[in-house]
Amino acid sequence: MIHYKTKAEIELMRESSLLVSKTLSEVAKLIKPGITTLHLNDVAEQFIRDNGGTPSFKGYQDYPFAACISVNDAVVHGFPTKNELKDGDIVSVDLGAYKNGFHGDSAYTFALGTIPEESQQLLRVTKESLYKGIEKAIAGNRVGDIAFAIQDYTEKQHGYGVVRELVGHGLGRHLHEDPQVPNYGKRGTGAKLKEGMVIAIEPMINLGTKDVYHDEDGWTIRTHDRKPSAHYEHNVCIQKNKADILSSFAEIEAAEKANPNLCSTYY
Ligand code: MF3
Ligand code: CO
C-alpha cells in the first residue's frame, strides 16, 4: 500500500532528509586515510541524536549500526569496522534519520586520495544516473520509467553492472514503504507515480559484473568479481512537472571539494 503525504508531512520529511544530508556532510569533512569506518559511524550517530533524530537503521531488522559504510567491493549494507581507511578506497556511506515521525534516507560515495580513472568515472556516472532517474520521477510516469533511465545510462551506455537484488523504495513513517523502485526495468511499467508520493531512488552500480554475494557477517553485500561499486541515494517527492528533491548533496559536495584527502577530479 502506498502512503501519500500531505504538504505538511512533506515539510517534516524534508527536515529528516536534510538532517541525513547534513550528517553526510559531517562525514565528508572528517573522512581521510587512517580513520576507521566505526569512528565515522559513531560521529554520524551522535550528530543525528544531537539534532533531535534517531538513526533509522540501528535496530532495523536487527542491523547493529547507525550507518552502512561499504568500502570498495562492498556494494551496500557494509558494517562499520575498526579497519583504517586508506588512500585509494571508495567509500559509500548510507544513513537514515528518524525525526518528527518520518525517516530520511540518503547515501553518497566518497573517493579517498588517488583513485584510477575508471573508478572516478564509475562515481560520476552513478551520480548522474541518479539525476536521470529523478528527471523521470514526475506524476503520470511509472516506476519503470525511473528504472529504465538508470539502467539505460549505466548498463547500456557505460557497460556497468546494475545490482538486481536491492532496490529503492517508498519512504515515510516507515523506512521502507511501497512501491519498490528498482534500478532496472521497462519504460511504462510498474506503479504509477502520483503527487504526494515520496520515494528513495538509489542506484547501486558496479564497475564490473552485476552479480553480488552476501558476506559472512550476514549483511555486507559484495561484488562477485571484487571490483568496486558506487551508491548514491536521494529522497524525492513526486509532483506535476519536476520532482522535489528533499535531500541535498550541496553541502556534501562543498565539504568534499574542501577536503584535501578526497579525490576532487571525478566530477
Ligand atoms: N538505504 C538502505 C535501504 O534503503 C538502508 C537500509 S540498511 C538497514 O535499504 F540497515 F537499515 F537495513
Ligand atoms: Co534506501
Tab-separated table of C-alpha atoms in Angstrom, residues 63 69-71 73-79 213-222:
chain	number	residue	atom	x	y	z
A	63	TYR	CA	21.016	-4.106	11.891
A	69	ILE	CA	29.667	2.001	5.243
A	70	SER	CA	30.640	-0.031	2.213
A	71	VAL	CA	34.271	0.072	1.071
A	73	ASP	CA	33.910	-4.185	-3.465
A	74	ALA	CA	31.234	-3.766	-0.776
A	75	VAL	CA	28.082	-2.558	-2.551
A	76	VAL	CA	25.769	-1.712	0.366
A	77	HIS	CA	24.932	-2.658	3.969
A	78	GLY	CA	28.620	-2.661	4.944
A	79	PHE	CA	29.336	-2.958	8.663
A	213	TYR	CA	27.047	-12.127	-2.784
A	214	HIS	CA	26.328	-11.910	0.934
A	215	ASP	CA	29.357	-11.569	3.202
A	216	GLU	CA	29.779	-13.844	6.245
A	217	ASP	CA	28.669	-11.036	8.585
A	218	GLY	CA	25.133	-11.615	7.244
A	219	TRP	CA	24.724	-8.045	5.972
A	220	THR	CA	27.503	-6.749	3.754
A	221	ILE	CA	26.749	-7.185	0.032
A	222	ARG	CA	29.877	-7.526	-2.164
